[in-house]
Amino acid sequence: MREPEESIPVGDGQHRQFEAFARARRPGLVRIARRLCAGGGIDPEDLVQETLERAYRNFDRLAGENAGAVSVWLSTTLSNRFLDHCRRRRTEVLGAPMLRLVQDADAQGDAAPQERWERVSRDEFQRAIDQLRPPHLREAYRLHVAGLRYRAIAQQLRSTEGTVGRWLTEARQALRQLLGDDDASREGMAET
């Protein structure tokens, strides 16, 4: 748990200044938050509150900035908080169904249904990687699987990080096609 007391301004004058600051900025932040949260299940008021809490902790620095820089800081902080909430919800949503499947299967005594990626053997996956064309897709993907970051891959392949990202996207798409949705496409690959 964080200890905000150390970084929060405590002077009565600063506190009153921040209250005026927050009252003036709140309506604009609420408008932005409502647009971001439309239909997303995230409470816009919570985002605004979190943004203002961060502004309060950084008020010494913000008080010396011009209005434009403060607006940019606030909207960026609000957007980042929104993205954090989305990432957290995505992680929860992605983890929850599998957990329920496993729990349901355990309760029924059945095995949980296998995902498509669970049916692909290591050899099949390696053969699919070997089939990636052109060769730079194959090499970029192998380096990525080895744990290298985009920057290191770009340096090794004498390219840019953006190009490496595009290559990895193309490699993933090609692997999806090579591995196919059905067992018949994999059986054909196993014969090669």
JSON list of N, CA, C and O in Angstrom, two decimals, residues 64-86:
[
{"chain": "A", "resi": 64, "resn": "GLY", "atom": "N", "xyz": [3.36, 25.28, -10.92]},
{"chain": "A", "resi": 64, "resn": "GLY", "atom": "CA", "xyz": [4.30, 26.15, -11.64]},
{"chain": "A", "resi": 64, "resn": "GLY", "atom": "C", "xyz": [4.17, 26.07, -13.15]},
{"chain": "A", "resi": 64, "resn": "GLY", "atom": "O", "xyz": [4.85, 26.79, -13.87]},
{"chain": "A", "resi": 65, "resn": "GLU", "atom": "N", "xyz": [3.32, 25.18, -13.67]},
{"chain": "A", "resi": 65, "resn": "GLU", "atom": "CA", "xyz": [3.18, 24.99, -15.12]},
{"chain": "A", "resi": 65, "resn": "GLU", "atom": "C", "xyz": [2.11, 25.91, -15.69]},
{"chain": "A", "resi": 65, "resn": "GLU", "atom": "O", "xyz": [1.23, 26.39, -14.98]},
{"chain": "A", "resi": 66, "resn": "ASN", "atom": "N", "xyz": [2.19, 26.12, -17.01]},
{"chain": "A", "resi": 66, "resn": "ASN", "atom": "CA", "xyz": [1.14, 26.90, -17.66]},
{"chain": "A", "resi": 66, "resn": "ASN", "atom": "C", "xyz": [-0.11, 26.04, -17.82]},
{"chain": "A", "resi": 66, "resn": "ASN", "atom": "O", "xyz": [-0.07, 24.82, -17.69]},
{"chain": "A", "resi": 67, "resn": "ALA", "atom": "N", "xyz": [-1.24, 26.66, -18.12]},
{"chain": "A", "resi": 67, "resn": "ALA", "atom": "CA", "xyz": [-2.53, 25.98, -18.18]},
{"chain": "A", "resi": 67, "resn": "ALA", "atom": "C", "xyz": [-2.54, 24.86, -19.22]},
{"chain": "A", "resi": 67, "resn": "ALA", "atom": "O", "xyz": [-3.12, 23.79, -19.00]},
{"chain": "A", "resi": 68, "resn": "GLY", "atom": "N", "xyz": [-1.88, 25.07, -20.35]},
{"chain": "A", "resi": 68, "resn": "GLY", "atom": "CA", "xyz": [-1.85, 24.05, -21.39]},
{"chain": "A", "resi": 68, "resn": "GLY", "atom": "C", "xyz": [-1.12, 22.80, -20.94]},
{"chain": "A", "resi": 68, "resn": "GLY", "atom": "O", "xyz": [-1.58, 21.68, -21.17]},
{"chain": "A", "resi": 69, "resn": "ALA", "atom": "N", "xyz": [0.03, 22.98, -20.30]},
{"chain": "A", "resi": 69, "resn": "ALA", "atom": "CA", "xyz": [0.80, 21.84, -19.82]},
{"chain": "A", "resi": 69, "resn": "ALA", "atom": "C", "xyz": [0.03, 21.08, -18.74]},
{"chain": "A", "resi": 69, "resn": "ALA", "atom": "O", "xyz": [0.06, 19.84, -18.70]},
{"chain": "A", "resi": 70, "resn": "VAL", "atom": "N", "xyz": [-0.68, 21.80, -17.88]},
{"chain": "A", "resi": 70, "resn": "VAL", "atom": "CA", "xyz": [-1.47, 21.15, -16.84]},
{"chain": "A", "resi": 70, "resn": "VAL", "atom": "C", "xyz": [-2.61, 20.35, -17.47]},
{"chain": "A", "resi": 70, "resn": "VAL", "atom": "O", "xyz": [-2.89, 19.22, -17.07]},
{"chain": "A", "resi": 71, "resn": "SER", "atom": "N", "xyz": [-3.26, 20.91, -18.48]},
{"chain": "A", "resi": 71, "resn": "SER", "atom": "CA", "xyz": [-4.35, 20.19, -19.16]},
{"chain": "A", "resi": 71, "resn": "SER", "atom": "C", "xyz": [-3.83, 18.91, -19.81]},
{"chain": "A", "resi": 71, "resn": "SER", "atom": "O", "xyz": [-4.48, 17.85, -19.74]},
{"chain": "A", "resi": 72, "resn": "VAL", "atom": "N", "xyz": [-2.68, 19.00, -20.44]},
{"chain": "A", "resi": 72, "resn": "VAL", "atom": "CA", "xyz": [-2.09, 17.81, -21.07]},
{"chain": "A", "resi": 72, "resn": "VAL", "atom": "C", "xyz": [-1.76, 16.77, -20.01]},
{"chain": "A", "resi": 72, "resn": "VAL", "atom": "O", "xyz": [-2.05, 15.58, -20.17]},
{"chain": "A", "resi": 73, "resn": "TRP", "atom": "N", "xyz": [-1.17, 17.20, -18.90]},
{"chain": "A", "resi": 73, "resn": "TRP", "atom": "CA", "xyz": [-0.82, 16.28, -17.83]},
{"chain": "A", "resi": 73, "resn": "TRP", "atom": "C", "xyz": [-2.07, 15.59, -17.29]},
{"chain": "A", "resi": 73, "resn": "TRP", "atom": "O", "xyz": [-2.10, 14.36, -17.12]},
{"chain": "A", "resi": 74, "resn": "LEU", "atom": "N", "xyz": [-3.12, 16.35, -17.04]},
{"chain": "A", "resi": 74, "resn": "LEU", "atom": "CA", "xyz": [-4.35, 15.79, -16.50]},
{"chain": "A", "resi": 74, "resn": "LEU", "atom": "C", "xyz": [-5.02, 14.81, -17.47]},
{"chain": "A", "resi": 74, "resn": "LEU", "atom": "O", "xyz": [-5.44, 13.72, -17.08]},
{"chain": "A", "resi": 75, "resn": "SER", "atom": "N", "xyz": [-5.11, 15.20, -18.74]},
{"chain": "A", "resi": 75, "resn": "SER", "atom": "CA", "xyz": [-5.77, 14.31, -19.70]},
{"chain": "A", "resi": 75, "resn": "SER", "atom": "C", "xyz": [-4.94, 13.05, -19.94]},
{"chain": "A", "resi": 75, "resn": "SER", "atom": "O", "xyz": [-5.49, 11.96, -20.09]},
{"chain": "A", "resi": 76, "resn": "THR", "atom": "N", "xyz": [-3.62, 13.17, -19.95]},
{"chain": "A", "resi": 76, "resn": "THR", "atom": "CA", "xyz": [-2.76, 12.00, -20.11]},
{"chain": "A", "resi": 76, "resn": "THR", "atom": "C", "xyz": [-2.89, 11.07, -18.91]},
{"chain": "A", "resi": 76, "resn": "THR", "atom": "O", "xyz": [-3.00, 9.85, -19.07]},
{"chain": "A", "resi": 77, "resn": "THR", "atom": "N", "xyz": [-2.90, 11.64, -17.72]},
{"chain": "A", "resi": 77, "resn": "THR", "atom": "CA", "xyz": [-3.04, 10.83, -16.51]},
{"chain": "A", "resi": 77, "resn": "THR", "atom": "C", "xyz": [-4.39, 10.12, -16.50]},
{"chain": "A", "resi": 77, "resn": "THR", "atom": "O", "xyz": [-4.49, 8.93, -16.20]},
{"chain": "A", "resi": 78, "resn": "LEU", "atom": "N", "xyz": [-5.44, 10.84, -16.87]},
{"chain": "A", "resi": 78, "resn": "LEU", "atom": "CA", "xyz": [-6.78, 10.24, -16.94]},
{"chain": "A", "resi": 78, "resn": "LEU", "atom": "C", "xyz": [-6.82, 9.10, -17.95]},
{"chain": "A", "resi": 78, "resn": "LEU", "atom": "O", "xyz": [-7.33, 8.01, -17.67]},
{"chain": "A", "resi": 79, "resn": "SER", "atom": "N", "xyz": [-6.24, 9.33, -19.11]},
{"chain": "A", "resi": 79, "resn": "SER", "atom": "CA", "xyz": [-6.21, 8.29, -20.15]},
{"chain": "A", "resi": 79, "resn": "SER", "atom": "C", "xyz": [-5.41, 7.08, -19.69]},
{"chain": "A", "resi": 79, "resn": "SER", "atom": "O", "xyz": [-5.81, 5.93, -19.92]},
{"chain": "A", "resi": 80, "resn": "ASN", "atom": "N", "xyz": [-4.29, 7.32, -19.04]},
{"chain": "A", "resi": 80, "resn": "ASN", "atom": "CA", "xyz": [-3.47, 6.21, -18.55]},
{"chain": "A", "resi": 80, "resn": "ASN", "atom": "C", "xyz": [-4.20, 5.41, -17.48]},
{"chain": "A", "resi": 80, "resn": "ASN", "atom": "O", "xyz": [-4.11, 4.18, -17.45]},
{"chain": "A", "resi": 81, "resn": "ARG", "atom": "N", "xyz": [-4.92, 6.08, -16.60]},
{"chain": "A", "resi": 81, "resn": "ARG", "atom": "CA", "xyz": [-5.71, 5.37, -15.58]},
{"chain": "A", "resi": 81, "resn": "ARG", "atom": "C", "xyz": [-6.79, 4.53, -16.26]},
{"chain": "A", "resi": 81, "resn": "ARG", "atom": "O", "xyz": [-7.05, 3.41, -15.86]},
{"chain": "A", "resi": 82, "resn": "PHE", "atom": "N", "xyz": [-7.42, 5.08, -17.30]},
{"chain": "A", "resi": 82, "resn": "PHE", "atom": "CA", "xyz": [-8.44, 4.34, -18.04]},
{"chain": "A", "resi": 82, "resn": "PHE", "atom": "C", "xyz": [-7.83, 3.07, -18.66]},
{"chain": "A", "resi": 82, "resn": "PHE", "atom": "O", "xyz": [-8.39, 1.98, -18.55]},
{"chain": "A", "resi": 83, "resn": "LEU", "atom": "N", "xyz": [-6.68, 3.22, -19.29]},
{"chain": "A", "resi": 83, "resn": "LEU", "atom": "CA", "xyz": [-6.01, 2.07, -19.90]},
{"chain": "A", "resi": 83, "resn": "LEU", "atom": "C", "xyz": [-5.61, 1.04, -18.85]},
{"chain": "A", "resi": 83, "resn": "LEU", "atom": "O", "xyz": [-5.73, -0.17, -19.09]},
{"chain": "A", "resi": 84, "resn": "ASP", "atom": "N", "xyz": [-5.17, 1.49, -17.69]},
{"chain": "A", "resi": 84, "resn": "ASP", "atom": "CA", "xyz": [-4.84, 0.56, -16.61]},
{"chain": "A", "resi": 84, "resn": "ASP", "atom": "C", "xyz": [-6.07, -0.25, -16.20]},
{"chain": "A", "resi": 84, "resn": "ASP", "atom": "O", "xyz": [-5.99, -1.46, -16.00]},
{"chain": "A", "resi": 85, "resn": "HIS", "atom": "N", "xyz": [-7.21, 0.43, -16.08]},
{"chain": "A", "resi": 85, "resn": "HIS", "atom": "CA", "xyz": [-8.45, -0.27, -15.73]},
{"chain": "A", "resi": 85, "resn": "HIS", "atom": "C", "xyz": [-8.82, -1.29, -16.81]},
{"chain": "A", "resi": 85, "resn": "HIS", "atom": "O", "xyz": [-9.24, -2.40, -16.51]},
{"chain": "A", "resi": 86, "resn": "CYS", "atom": "N", "xyz": [-8.69, -0.88, -18.08]},
{"chain": "A", "resi": 86, "resn": "CYS", "atom": "CA", "xyz": [-9.02, -1.78, -19.19]},
{"chain": "A", "resi": 86, "resn": "CYS", "atom": "C", "xyz": [-8.11, -3.01, -19.17]},
{"chain": "A", "resi": 86, "resn": "CYS", "atom": "O", "xyz": [-8.58, -4.14, -19.36]}
]
